[in-house]
Amino acid sequence: QVQLVESGGGLVQPGGSLRLSCAASESIFSIDFMGWYRQAPGKGRELVAGITRTDRTSSGRINYAESVEGRFTISSDYRKNTVYLQMDSLKPDDTGVYYCNAVKKGDQIWGQGTQVTVSS
């Protein structure tokens, strides 16, 4: 089964930036969908950004939650089997635990989560 390891969370001031990384244990060419979800305190888990299967000729289809459109960018590097989430112009409402998610042949796989705190 695919394993996911996240990194890059931390504490940042409003307006700052962070980049999250999600390293997969196998080629991302074999994964149908990868995405980033977040869970704010007391709330459910929501999809922040997702990218469909990538290959050497296609970067995959990308979608964003309305609340992060224009501020967050999801990308992938097949050579490193890694998906990134670049987060700019961060707001306190972006605070939460960010989880990497992969879907492969209908199976959902989750990373362990990484805390992002936006506070002055």
PDB file of C-alpha atoms in Angstrom:
ATOM      1  CA  GLN A   1       0.000   0.000   0.000  1.00  0.00           C
ATOM      2  CA  VAL A   2       1.132   3.534  -0.733  1.00  0.00           C
ATOM      3  CA  GLN A   3       2.616   5.384   2.219  1.00  0.00           C
ATOM      4  CA  LEU A   4       2.635   9.163   2.485  1.00  0.00           C
ATOM      5  CA  VAL A   5       5.021  11.308   4.517  1.00  0.00           C
ATOM      6  CA  GLU A   6       4.241  14.983   4.988  1.00  0.00           C
ATOM      7  CA  SER A   7       6.570  17.787   6.003  1.00  0.00           C
ATOM      8  CA  GLY A   8       6.764  21.552   6.015  1.00  0.00           C
ATOM      9  CA  GLY A   9       4.208  22.706   8.557  1.00  0.00           C
ATOM     10  CA  GLY A  10       4.897  25.264  11.233  1.00  0.00           C
ATOM     11  CA  LEU A  11       4.057  28.632  12.705  1.00  0.00           C
ATOM     12  CA  VAL A  12       3.870  31.626  10.393  1.00  0.00           C
ATOM     13  CA  GLN A  13       2.600  35.172  10.671  1.00  0.00           C
ATOM     14  CA  PRO A  14      -0.409  36.354   8.655  1.00  0.00           C
ATOM     15  CA  GLY A  15       0.667  37.193   5.130  1.00  0.00           C
ATOM     16  CA  GLY A  16       3.527  34.718   5.261  1.00  0.00           C
ATOM     17  CA  SER A  17       4.206  31.589   3.231  1.00  0.00           C
ATOM     18  CA  LEU A  18       4.805  27.896   3.795  1.00  0.00           C
ATOM     19  CA  ARG A  19       5.406  24.963   1.501  1.00  0.00           C
ATOM     20  CA  LEU A  20       4.122  21.526   2.409  1.00  0.00           C
ATOM     21  CA  SER A  21       5.568  18.370   0.887  1.00  0.00           C
ATOM     22  CA  CYS A  22       4.009  14.933   0.564  1.00  0.00           C
ATOM     23  CA  ALA A  23       6.381  12.150  -0.431  1.00  0.00           C
ATOM     24  CA  ALA A  24       4.806   8.951  -1.731  1.00  0.00           C
ATOM     25  CA  SER A  25       6.435   5.543  -1.328  1.00  0.00           C
ATOM     26  CA  GLU A  26       5.852   4.688  -4.981  1.00  0.00           C
ATOM     27  CA  SER A  27       5.598   6.407  -8.330  1.00  0.00           C
ATOM     28  CA  ILE A  28       2.883   9.046  -8.425  1.00  0.00           C
ATOM     29  CA  PHE A  29       2.177   7.846 -11.989  1.00  0.00           C
ATOM     30  CA  SER A  30       0.371   4.923 -10.338  1.00  0.00           C
ATOM     31  CA  ILE A  31      -1.823   7.123  -8.122  1.00  0.00           C
ATOM     32  CA  ASP A  32      -5.151   8.352  -9.459  1.00  0.00           C
ATOM     33  CA  PHE A  33      -5.531  11.429  -7.293  1.00  0.00           C
ATOM     34  CA  MET A  34      -3.495  13.293  -4.689  1.00  0.00           C
ATOM     35  CA  GLY A  35      -4.756  16.114  -2.579  1.00  0.00           C
ATOM     36  CA  TRP A  36      -4.342  18.204   0.524  1.00  0.00           C
ATOM     37  CA  TYR A  37      -7.078  18.377   3.140  1.00  0.00           C
ATOM     38  CA  ARG A  38      -7.130  20.468   6.262  1.00  0.00           C
ATOM     39  CA  GLN A  39      -8.953  20.188   9.542  1.00  0.00           C
ATOM     40  CA  ALA A  40      -9.405  23.300  11.616  1.00  0.00           C
ATOM     41  CA  PRO A  41     -10.051  22.980  15.359  1.00  0.00           C
ATOM     42  CA  GLY A  42     -13.623  21.830  15.937  1.00  0.00           C
ATOM     43  CA  LYS A  43     -14.368  21.418  12.239  1.00  0.00           C
ATOM     44  CA  GLY A  44     -14.472  18.634   9.709  1.00  0.00           C
ATOM     45  CA  ARG A  45     -11.810  17.793   7.166  1.00  0.00           C
ATOM     46  CA  GLU A  46     -12.081  19.776   3.923  1.00  0.00           C
ATOM     47  CA  LEU A  47     -10.345  19.438   0.566  1.00  0.00           C
ATOM     48  CA  VAL A  48      -8.023  22.369  -0.026  1.00  0.00           C
ATOM     49  CA  ALA A  49      -6.390  21.377  -3.321  1.00  0.00           C
ATOM     50  CA  GLY A  50      -6.192  18.280  -5.482  1.00  0.00           C
ATOM     51  CA  ILE A  51      -4.427  17.034  -8.580  1.00  0.00           C
ATOM     52  CA  THR A  52      -5.318  14.066 -10.747  1.00  0.00           C
ATOM     53  CA  ARG A  53      -2.853  11.504 -12.094  1.00  0.00           C
ATOM     54  CA  THR A  54       0.232  13.043 -13.648  1.00  0.00           C
ATOM     55  CA  ASP A  55       2.587  11.643 -16.213  1.00  0.00           C
ATOM     56  CA  ARG A  56       5.519  12.863 -18.246  1.00  0.00           C
ATOM     57  CA  THR A  57       3.259  14.608 -20.746  1.00  0.00           C
ATOM     58  CA  SER A  58       0.498  15.899 -18.504  1.00  0.00           C
ATOM     59  CA  SER A  59       0.527  17.833 -15.279  1.00  0.00           C
ATOM     60  CA  GLY A  60      -2.911  16.553 -14.281  1.00  0.00           C
ATOM     61  CA  ARG A  61      -6.142  18.434 -13.567  1.00  0.00           C
ATOM     62  CA  ILE A  62      -6.077  20.708 -10.569  1.00  0.00           C
ATOM     63  CA  ASN A  63      -8.823  22.052  -8.355  1.00  0.00           C
ATOM     64  CA  TYR A  64      -8.842  24.360  -5.351  1.00  0.00           C
ATOM     65  CA  ALA A  65     -11.239  25.247  -2.599  1.00  0.00           C
ATOM     66  CA  GLU A  66     -12.703  28.685  -3.156  1.00  0.00           C
ATOM     67  CA  SER A  67     -11.185  29.922   0.101  1.00  0.00           C
ATOM     68  CA  VAL A  68      -7.602  29.318  -1.120  1.00  0.00           C
ATOM     69  CA  GLU A  69      -7.951  30.043  -4.851  1.00  0.00           C
ATOM     70  CA  GLY A  70      -5.201  32.436  -5.952  1.00  0.00           C
ATOM     71  CA  ARG A  71      -3.187  31.945  -2.752  1.00  0.00           C
ATOM     72  CA  PHE A  72      -2.312  28.238  -2.760  1.00  0.00           C
ATOM     73  CA  THR A  73      -0.624  26.259  -5.513  1.00  0.00           C
ATOM     74  CA  ILE A  74      -0.481  22.475  -5.776  1.00  0.00           C
ATOM     75  CA  SER A  75       2.204  20.861  -7.894  1.00  0.00           C
ATOM     76  CA  SER A  76       3.922  17.549  -8.367  1.00  0.00           C
ATOM     77  CA  ASP A  77       7.422  16.273  -9.130  1.00  0.00           C
ATOM     78  CA  TYR A  78       7.310  12.742 -10.539  1.00  0.00           C
ATOM     79  CA  ARG A  79      11.093  12.378 -10.208  1.00  0.00           C
ATOM     80  CA  LYS A  80      10.748  12.733  -6.423  1.00  0.00           C
ATOM     81  CA  ASN A  81       7.297  11.096  -6.150  1.00  0.00           C
ATOM     82  CA  THR A  82       6.265  14.209  -4.257  1.00  0.00           C
ATOM     83  CA  VAL A  83       3.313  16.576  -4.281  1.00  0.00           C
ATOM     84  CA  TYR A  84       3.696  20.089  -2.917  1.00  0.00           C
ATOM     85  CA  LEU A  85       1.335  22.714  -1.574  1.00  0.00           C
ATOM     86  CA  GLN A  86       2.716  26.231  -1.778  1.00  0.00           C
ATOM     87  CA  MET A  87       0.723  28.458   0.551  1.00  0.00           C
ATOM     88  CA  ASP A  88       1.062  32.220   0.195  1.00  0.00           C
ATOM     89  CA  SER A  89      -0.738  35.163   1.799  1.00  0.00           C
ATOM     90  CA  LEU A  90      -1.656  32.950   4.718  1.00  0.00           C
ATOM     91  CA  LYS A  91      -4.533  33.942   6.968  1.00  0.00           C
ATOM     92  CA  PRO A  92      -5.433  32.896  10.523  1.00  0.00           C
ATOM     93  CA  ASP A  93      -8.360  30.943   9.023  1.00  0.00           C
ATOM     94  CA  ASP A  94      -5.817  28.720   7.259  1.00  0.00           C
ATOM     95  CA  THR A  95      -4.777  27.298  10.633  1.00  0.00           C
ATOM     96  CA  GLY A  96      -5.281  23.571  11.008  1.00  0.00           C
ATOM     97  CA  VAL A  97      -3.801  20.147  10.502  1.00  0.00           C
ATOM     98  CA  TYR A  98      -3.036  19.518   6.847  1.00  0.00           C
ATOM     99  CA  TYR A  99      -3.304  15.963   5.575  1.00  0.00           C
ATOM    100  CA  CYS A 100      -1.990  14.538   2.356  1.00  0.00           C
ATOM    101  CA  ASN A 101      -4.407  12.156   0.650  1.00  0.00           C
ATOM    102  CA  ALA A 102      -3.955   9.675  -2.168  1.00  0.00           C
ATOM    103  CA  VAL A 103      -6.535   7.640  -4.028  1.00  0.00           C
ATOM    104  CA  LYS A 104      -5.404   4.536  -5.865  1.00  0.00           C
ATOM    105  CA  LYS A 105      -7.882   2.147  -7.457  1.00  0.00           C
ATOM    106  CA  GLY A 106     -10.576   3.331  -5.078  1.00  0.00           C
ATOM    107  CA  ASP A 107      -8.489   3.022  -1.917  1.00  0.00           C
ATOM    108  CA  GLN A 108      -7.944   6.123   0.214  1.00  0.00           C
ATOM    109  CA  ILE A 109      -4.562   6.610   1.887  1.00  0.00           C
ATOM    110  CA  TRP A 110      -3.780   9.357   4.405  1.00  0.00           C
ATOM    111  CA  GLY A 111      -0.612  10.876   5.703  1.00  0.00           C
ATOM    112  CA  GLN A 112      -0.030  11.541   9.386  1.00  0.00           C
ATOM    113  CA  GLY A 113      -0.828  15.255   9.115  1.00  0.00           C
ATOM    114  CA  THR A 114       1.233  18.371   9.684  1.00  0.00           C
ATOM    115  CA  GLN A 115       0.210  21.361  11.789  1.00  0.00           C
ATOM    116  CA  VAL A 116      -0.011  24.803  10.207  1.00  0.00           C
ATOM    117  CA  THR A 117      -0.584  27.736  12.545  1.00  0.00           C
ATOM    118  CA  VAL A 118      -1.062  31.248  11.229  1.00  0.00           C
ATOM    119  CA  SER A 119      -0.817  33.729  14.051  1.00  0.00           C
ATOM    120  CA  SER A 120       0.853  36.980  14.990  1.00  0.00           C
TER     121      SER A 120
END
